[in-house]
Amino acid sequence: METKVEQKRDFFTVLRDRHSVRHYDPTVTISQAELHDMLKEATLAPSSANLQPWRFLVITDQALKEKLLPIANHQQQVVDASAVIAILGDLEGYKQAERIYEQAVESGYMDEELKESFVTRITNGYANMSEEKINNIVLVDGGLIAMQLMLIAKAKGYDTVPMGGFHAQQFKEAFGISERYVPVMLLPVGKASEPAHSSPRVPVDEVTFWNKMTEGE
């Protein structure tokens, strides 16, 4: 059944209610239009040099979710969730710099001269970077948009779980993903079949340092 649920407006309620859910109601379907809207909102996330190197493979077909199951170590949520969103990082995302910054010119945020300066610096910088460094950048940017997407889903009444426990190379081979893209995580989205619960957190005073590191004192 396709479900539209009441949206929660208060940010801190959403923040505290979001939990990692591994048990989903397989009868709940989220429409492609609603998934599209969630992704659109998520792309407001920040990224390095605003290059937005995230890419999404949205898996809603049940046969494909079954295909994903062994690749994801037989974690049942990839089958029962309404959709699995694979968040990918584009190692060649910097090649979009001209297009992105041209939009900034059209919006009046910068002039053509400044745009050309930005694009040249970004393109040359990335072209001379190691693949490892670019890989690290797209992983960070992928993490930023993943967190944003999880909160958006919760605000709409849905549940998620970030998954790193899958075979990335097998996933790429099974779904025809080229070496240009780095799998960041899988993100099942759906409706929990049983109440989620919070998990323990280390006290903030144990993980926060003010002005200097004092670890071990």
PDB file of N, CA and C in Angstrom, residues 146-212:
ATOM      1  N   ALA A 146      23.783  12.016   3.254  1.00  0.00           N
ATOM      2  CA  ALA A 146      23.094  10.870   3.850  1.00  0.00           C
ATOM      3  C   ALA A 146      22.405  11.271   5.152  1.00  0.00           C
ATOM      4  N   MET A 147      23.097  12.033   5.986  1.00  0.00           N
ATOM      5  CA  MET A 147      22.496  12.454   7.246  1.00  0.00           C
ATOM      6  C   MET A 147      21.312  13.360   6.989  1.00  0.00           C
ATOM      7  N   GLN A 148      21.458  14.256   6.022  1.00  0.00           N
ATOM      8  CA  GLN A 148      20.348  15.147   5.680  1.00  0.00           C
ATOM      9  C   GLN A 148      19.141  14.345   5.202  1.00  0.00           C
ATOM     10  N   LEU A 149      19.402  13.332   4.376  1.00  0.00           N
ATOM     11  CA  LEU A 149      18.321  12.507   3.848  1.00  0.00           C
ATOM     12  C   LEU A 149      17.623  11.717   4.951  1.00  0.00           C
ATOM     13  N   MET A 150      18.381  11.221   5.908  1.00  0.00           N
ATOM     14  CA  MET A 150      17.778  10.477   7.016  1.00  0.00           C
ATOM     15  C   MET A 150      16.849  11.363   7.840  1.00  0.00           C
ATOM     16  N   LEU A 151      17.248  12.606   8.066  1.00  0.00           N
ATOM     17  CA  LEU A 151      16.398  13.513   8.841  1.00  0.00           C
ATOM     18  C   LEU A 151      15.157  13.924   8.048  1.00  0.00           C
ATOM     19  N   ILE A 152      15.325  14.120   6.751  1.00  0.00           N
ATOM     20  CA  ILE A 152      14.169  14.449   5.906  1.00  0.00           C
ATOM     21  C   ILE A 152      13.169  13.304   5.915  1.00  0.00           C
ATOM     22  N   ALA A 153      13.665  12.078   5.775  1.00  0.00           N
ATOM     23  CA  ALA A 153      12.775  10.916   5.797  1.00  0.00           C
ATOM     24  C   ALA A 153      12.015  10.853   7.121  1.00  0.00           C
ATOM     25  N   LYS A 154      12.712  11.087   8.222  1.00  0.00           N
ATOM     26  CA  LYS A 154      12.051  11.038   9.528  1.00  0.00           C
ATOM     27  C   LYS A 154      11.021  12.140   9.656  1.00  0.00           C
ATOM     28  N   ALA A 155      11.330  13.328   9.129  1.00  0.00           N
ATOM     29  CA  ALA A 155      10.378  14.434   9.180  1.00  0.00           C
ATOM     30  C   ALA A 155       9.101  14.093   8.432  1.00  0.00           C
ATOM     31  N   LYS A 156       9.205  13.210   7.453  1.00  0.00           N
ATOM     32  CA  LYS A 156       8.034  12.782   6.688  1.00  0.00           C
ATOM     33  C   LYS A 156       7.387  11.533   7.296  1.00  0.00           C
ATOM     34  N   GLY A 157       7.933  11.059   8.420  1.00  0.00           N
ATOM     35  CA  GLY A 157       7.341   9.920   9.105  1.00  0.00           C
ATOM     36  C   GLY A 157       7.911   8.574   8.716  1.00  0.00           C
ATOM     37  N   TYR A 158       9.012   8.569   7.965  1.00  0.00           N
ATOM     38  CA  TYR A 158       9.620   7.311   7.537  1.00  0.00           C
ATOM     39  C   TYR A 158      10.868   7.012   8.352  1.00  0.00           C
ATOM     40  N   ASP A 159      11.365   5.818   8.175  1.00  0.00           N
ATOM     41  CA  ASP A 159      12.519   5.358   8.931  1.00  0.00           C
ATOM     42  C   ASP A 159      13.640   4.960   7.976  1.00  0.00           C
ATOM     43  N   THR A 160      14.867   4.954   8.507  1.00  0.00           N
ATOM     44  CA  THR A 160      16.042   4.637   7.694  1.00  0.00           C
ATOM     45  C   THR A 160      17.061   3.895   8.539  1.00  0.00           C
ATOM     46  N   VAL A 161      18.061   3.349   7.869  1.00  0.00           N
ATOM     47  CA  VAL A 161      19.231   2.809   8.558  1.00  0.00           C
ATOM     48  C   VAL A 161      20.425   2.944   7.615  1.00  0.00           C
ATOM     49  N   PRO A 162      21.476   3.624   8.056  1.00  0.00           N
ATOM     50  CA  PRO A 162      22.672   3.729   7.207  1.00  0.00           C
ATOM     51  C   PRO A 162      23.441   2.414   7.243  1.00  0.00           C
ATOM     52  N   MET A 163      23.773   1.893   6.072  1.00  0.00           N
ATOM     53  CA  MET A 163      24.417   0.586   5.994  1.00  0.00           C
ATOM     54  C   MET A 163      25.771   0.674   5.286  1.00  0.00           C
ATOM     55  N   GLY A 164      26.799   0.317   6.024  1.00  0.00           N
ATOM     56  CA  GLY A 164      28.114   0.159   5.415  1.00  0.00           C
ATOM     57  C   GLY A 164      28.476  -1.303   5.256  1.00  0.00           C
ATOM     58  N   GLY A 165      27.650  -2.184   5.831  1.00  0.00           N
ATOM     59  CA  GLY A 165      27.919  -3.621   5.811  1.00  0.00           C
ATOM     60  C   GLY A 165      27.431  -4.290   4.543  1.00  0.00           C
ATOM     61  N   PHE A 166      28.110  -4.035   3.455  1.00  0.00           N
ATOM     62  CA  PHE A 166      27.800  -4.687   2.181  1.00  0.00           C
ATOM     63  C   PHE A 166      29.085  -4.783   1.377  1.00  0.00           C
ATOM     64  N   HIS A 167      29.062  -5.623   0.357  1.00  0.00           N
ATOM     65  CA  HIS A 167      30.252  -5.832  -0.466  1.00  0.00           C
ATOM     66  C   HIS A 167      30.226  -4.830  -1.621  1.00  0.00           C
ATOM     67  N   ALA A 168      31.009  -3.776  -1.472  1.00  0.00           N
ATOM     68  CA  ALA A 168      30.941  -2.661  -2.414  1.00  0.00           C
ATOM     69  C   ALA A 168      31.264  -3.070  -3.842  1.00  0.00           C
ATOM     70  N   GLN A 169      32.301  -3.872  -4.023  1.00  0.00           N
ATOM     71  CA  GLN A 169      32.682  -4.252  -5.385  1.00  0.00           C
ATOM     72  C   GLN A 169      31.635  -5.163  -6.011  1.00  0.00           C
ATOM     73  N   GLN A 170      31.103  -6.080  -5.225  1.00  0.00           N
ATOM     74  CA  GLN A 170      30.026  -6.937  -5.727  1.00  0.00           C
ATOM     75  C   GLN A 170      28.802  -6.106  -6.103  1.00  0.00           C
ATOM     76  N   PHE A 171      28.523  -5.108  -5.290  1.00  0.00           N
ATOM     77  CA  PHE A 171      27.388  -4.229  -5.577  1.00  0.00           C
ATOM     78  C   PHE A 171      27.586  -3.514  -6.910  1.00  0.00           C
ATOM     79  N   LYS A 172      28.769  -2.987  -7.120  1.00  0.00           N
ATOM     80  CA  LYS A 172      29.050  -2.275  -8.367  1.00  0.00           C
ATOM     81  C   LYS A 172      28.915  -3.201  -9.567  1.00  0.00           C
ATOM     82  N   GLU A 173      29.426  -4.407  -9.437  1.00  0.00           N
ATOM     83  CA  GLU A 173      29.362  -5.359 -10.551  1.00  0.00           C
ATOM     84  C   GLU A 173      27.922  -5.775 -10.827  1.00  0.00           C
ATOM     85  N   ALA A 174      27.167  -6.039  -9.773  1.00  0.00           N
ATOM     86  CA  ALA A 174      25.790  -6.520  -9.937  1.00  0.00           C
ATOM     87  C   ALA A 174      24.869  -5.464 -10.536  1.00  0.00           C
ATOM     88  N   PHE A 175      25.150  -4.198 -10.251  1.00  0.00           N
ATOM     89  CA  PHE A 175      24.258  -3.122 -10.701  1.00  0.00           C
ATOM     90  C   PHE A 175      24.884  -2.243 -11.795  1.00  0.00           C
ATOM     91  N   GLY A 176      25.976  -2.713 -12.376  1.00  0.00           N
ATOM     92  CA  GLY A 176      26.566  -2.034 -13.527  1.00  0.00           C
ATOM     93  C   GLY A 176      27.100  -0.648 -13.229  1.00  0.00           C
ATOM     94  N   ILE A 177      27.729  -0.484 -12.073  1.00  0.00           N
ATOM     95  CA  ILE A 177      28.256   0.814 -11.658  1.00  0.00           C
ATOM     96  C   ILE A 177      29.740   0.879 -11.997  1.00  0.00           C
ATOM     97  N   SER A 178      30.143   1.893 -12.722  1.00  0.00           N
ATOM     98  CA  SER A 178      31.523   1.997 -13.188  1.00  0.00           C
ATOM     99  C   SER A 178      32.468   2.402 -12.053  1.00  0.00           C
ATOM    100  N   GLU A 179      33.763   2.307 -12.345  1.00  0.00           N
ATOM    101  CA  GLU A 179      34.776   2.657 -11.357  1.00  0.00           C
ATOM    102  C   GLU A 179      34.804   4.150 -11.056  1.00  0.00           C
ATOM    103  N   ARG A 180      34.071   4.920 -11.836  1.00  0.00           N
ATOM    104  CA  ARG A 180      33.976   6.356 -11.577  1.00  0.00           C
ATOM    105  C   ARG A 180      33.280   6.645 -10.253  1.00  0.00           C
ATOM    106  N   TYR A 181      32.460   5.707  -9.778  1.00  0.00           N
ATOM    107  CA  TYR A 181      31.620   5.949  -8.604  1.00  0.00           C
ATOM    108  C   TYR A 181      32.058   5.108  -7.418  1.00  0.00           C
ATOM    109  N   VAL A 182      32.040   5.718  -6.255  1.00  0.00           N
ATOM    110  CA  VAL A 182      32.409   5.058  -5.001  1.00  0.00           C
ATOM    111  C   VAL A 182      31.150   4.854  -4.161  1.00  0.00           C
ATOM    112  N   PRO A 183      30.803   3.617  -3.825  1.00  0.00           N
ATOM    113  CA  PRO A 183      29.657   3.415  -2.926  1.00  0.00           C
ATOM    114  C   PRO A 183      29.959   3.979  -1.537  1.00  0.00           C
ATOM    115  N   VAL A 184      29.126   4.884  -1.083  1.00  0.00           N
ATOM    116  CA  VAL A 184      29.293   5.477   0.243  1.00  0.00           C
ATOM    117  C   VAL A 184      28.534   4.650   1.275  1.00  0.00           C
ATOM    118  N   MET A 185      27.261   4.398   1.004  1.00  0.00           N
ATOM    119  CA  MET A 185      26.449   3.566   1.882  1.00  0.00           C
ATOM    120  C   MET A 185      25.154   3.195   1.185  1.00  0.00           C
ATOM    121  N   LEU A 186      24.489   2.199   1.746  1.00  0.00           N
ATOM    122  CA  LEU A 186      23.127   1.875   1.352  1.00  0.00           C
ATOM    123  C   LEU A 186      22.201   2.446   2.415  1.00  0.00           C
ATOM    124  N   LEU A 187      21.066   2.971   1.972  1.00  0.00           N
ATOM    125  CA  LEU A 187      20.139   3.595   2.914  1.00  0.00           C
ATOM    126  C   LEU A 187      18.721   3.089   2.668  1.00  0.00           C
ATOM    127  N   PRO A 188      18.315   2.005   3.352  1.00  0.00           N
ATOM    128  CA  PRO A 188      16.919   1.589   3.270  1.00  0.00           C
ATOM    129  C   PRO A 188      16.000   2.658   3.849  1.00  0.00           C
ATOM    130  N   VAL A 189      14.863   2.854   3.195  1.00  0.00           N
ATOM    131  CA  VAL A 189      13.857   3.830   3.633  1.00  0.00           C
ATOM    132  C   VAL A 189      12.495   3.153   3.630  1.00  0.00           C
ATOM    133  N   GLY A 190      11.764   3.304   4.716  1.00  0.00           N
ATOM    134  CA  GLY A 190      10.438   2.713   4.774  1.00  0.00           C
ATOM    135  C   GLY A 190       9.766   3.030   6.086  1.00  0.00           C
ATOM    136  N   LYS A 191       8.871   2.141   6.487  1.00  0.00           N
ATOM    137  CA  LYS A 191       8.123   2.330   7.732  1.00  0.00           C
ATOM    138  C   LYS A 191       8.443   1.178   8.664  1.00  0.00           C
ATOM    139  N   ALA A 192       8.865   1.499   9.879  1.00  0.00           N
ATOM    140  CA  ALA A 192       9.236   0.469  10.843  1.00  0.00           C
ATOM    141  C   ALA A 192       8.064  -0.464  11.121  1.00  0.00           C
ATOM    142  N   SER A 193       8.358  -1.757  11.230  1.00  0.00           N
ATOM    143  CA  SER A 193       7.317  -2.735  11.550  1.00  0.00           C
ATOM    144  C   SER A 193       7.171  -2.943  13.051  1.00  0.00           C
ATOM    145  N   GLU A 194       8.097  -2.404  13.796  1.00  0.00           N
ATOM    146  CA  GLU A 194       8.021  -2.454  15.261  1.00  0.00           C
ATOM    147  C   GLU A 194       8.693  -1.205  15.797  1.00  0.00           C
ATOM    148  N   PRO A 195       8.327  -0.772  16.998  1.00  0.00           N
ATOM    149  CA  PRO A 195       8.867   0.486  17.515  1.00  0.00           C
ATOM    150  C   PRO A 195      10.386   0.482  17.565  1.00  0.00           C
ATOM    151  N   ALA A 196      10.978   1.572  17.103  1.00  0.00           N
ATOM    152  CA  ALA A 196      12.428   1.723  17.190  1.00  0.00           C
ATOM    153  C   ALA A 196      12.799   2.216  18.582  1.00  0.00           C
ATOM    154  N   HIS A 197      14.031   2.022  18.944  1.00  0.00           N
ATOM    155  CA  HIS A 197      14.472   2.496  20.262  1.00  0.00           C
ATOM    156  C   HIS A 197      15.774   3.254  20.111  1.00  0.00           C
ATOM    157  N   SER A 198      16.030   4.116  21.071  1.00  0.00           N
ATOM    158  CA  SER A 198      17.276   4.867  21.046  1.00  0.00           C
ATOM    159  C   SER A 198      18.426   3.958  21.451  1.00  0.00           C
ATOM    160  N   SER A 199      19.622   4.350  21.127  1.00  0.00           N
ATOM    161  CA  SER A 199      20.811   3.588  21.510  1.00  0.00           C
ATOM    162  C   SER A 199      21.697   4.469  22.384  1.00  0.00           C
ATOM    163  N   PRO A 200      22.524   3.854  23.226  1.00  0.00           N
ATOM    164  CA  PRO A 200      23.325   4.645  24.172  1.00  0.00           C
ATOM    165  C   PRO A 200      24.279   5.589  23.456  1.00  0.00           C
ATOM    166  N   ARG A 201      24.544   6.702  24.075  1.00  0.00           N
ATOM    167  CA  ARG A 201      25.503   7.671  23.575  1.00  0.00           C
ATOM    168  C   ARG A 201      26.540   7.953  24.656  1.00  0.00           C
ATOM    169  N   VAL A 202      27.789   8.065  24.247  1.00  0.00           N
ATOM    170  CA  VAL A 202      28.849   8.460  25.167  1.00  0.00           C
ATOM    171  C   VAL A 202      28.574   9.892  25.614  1.00  0.00           C
ATOM    172  N   PRO A 203      28.722  10.202  26.901  1.00  0.00           N
ATOM    173  CA  PRO A 203      28.463  11.569  27.363  1.00  0.00           C
ATOM    174  C   PRO A 203      29.265  12.587  26.568  1.00  0.00           C
ATOM    175  N   VAL A 204      28.611  13.689  26.219  1.00  0.00           N
ATOM    176  CA  VAL A 204      29.253  14.687  25.368  1.00  0.00           C
ATOM    177  C   VAL A 204      30.521  15.244  25.997  1.00  0.00           C
ATOM    178  N   ASP A 205      30.573  15.306  27.342  1.00  0.00           N
ATOM    179  CA  ASP A 205      31.769  15.828  28.003  1.00  0.00           C
ATOM    180  C   ASP A 205      32.981  14.933  27.790  1.00  0.00           C
ATOM    181  N   GLU A 206      32.753  13.673  27.443  1.00  0.00           N
ATOM    182  CA  GLU A 206      33.865  12.754  27.208  1.00  0.00           C
ATOM    183  C   GLU A 206      34.412  12.848  25.785  1.00  0.00           C
ATOM    184  N   VAL A 207      33.668  13.482  24.903  1.00  0.00           N
ATOM    185  CA  VAL A 207      34.103  13.557  23.509  1.00  0.00           C
ATOM    186  C   VAL A 207      34.351  14.995  23.054  1.00  0.00           C
ATOM    187  N   THR A 208      34.237  15.948  23.977  1.00  0.00           N
ATOM    188  CA  THR A 208      34.381  17.356  23.633  1.00  0.00           C
ATOM    189  C   THR A 208      35.570  17.958  24.358  1.00  0.00           C
ATOM    190  N   PHE A 209      36.385  18.704  23.619  1.00  0.00           N
ATOM    191  CA  PHE A 209      37.537  19.385  24.196  1.00  0.00           C
ATOM    192  C   PHE A 209      37.421  20.859  23.854  1.00  0.00           C
ATOM    193  N   TRP A 210      37.825  21.700  24.790  1.00  0.00           N
ATOM    194  CA  TRP A 210      37.703  23.143  24.602  1.00  0.00           C
ATOM    195  C   TRP A 210      39.089  23.761  24.465  1.00  0.00           C
ATOM    196  N   ASN A 211      39.385  24.218  23.270  1.00  0.00           N
ATOM    197  CA  ASN A 211      40.609  24.967  22.962  1.00  0.00           C
ATOM    198  C   ASN A 211      41.893  24.141  22.901  1.00  0.00           C
ATOM    199  N   LYS A 212      41.949  22.994  23.576  1.00  0.00           N
ATOM    200  CA  LYS A 212      43.108  22.114  23.439  1.00  0.00           C
ATOM    201  C   LYS A 212      42.673  20.696  23.772  1.00  0.00           C
TER     202      LYS A 212
END
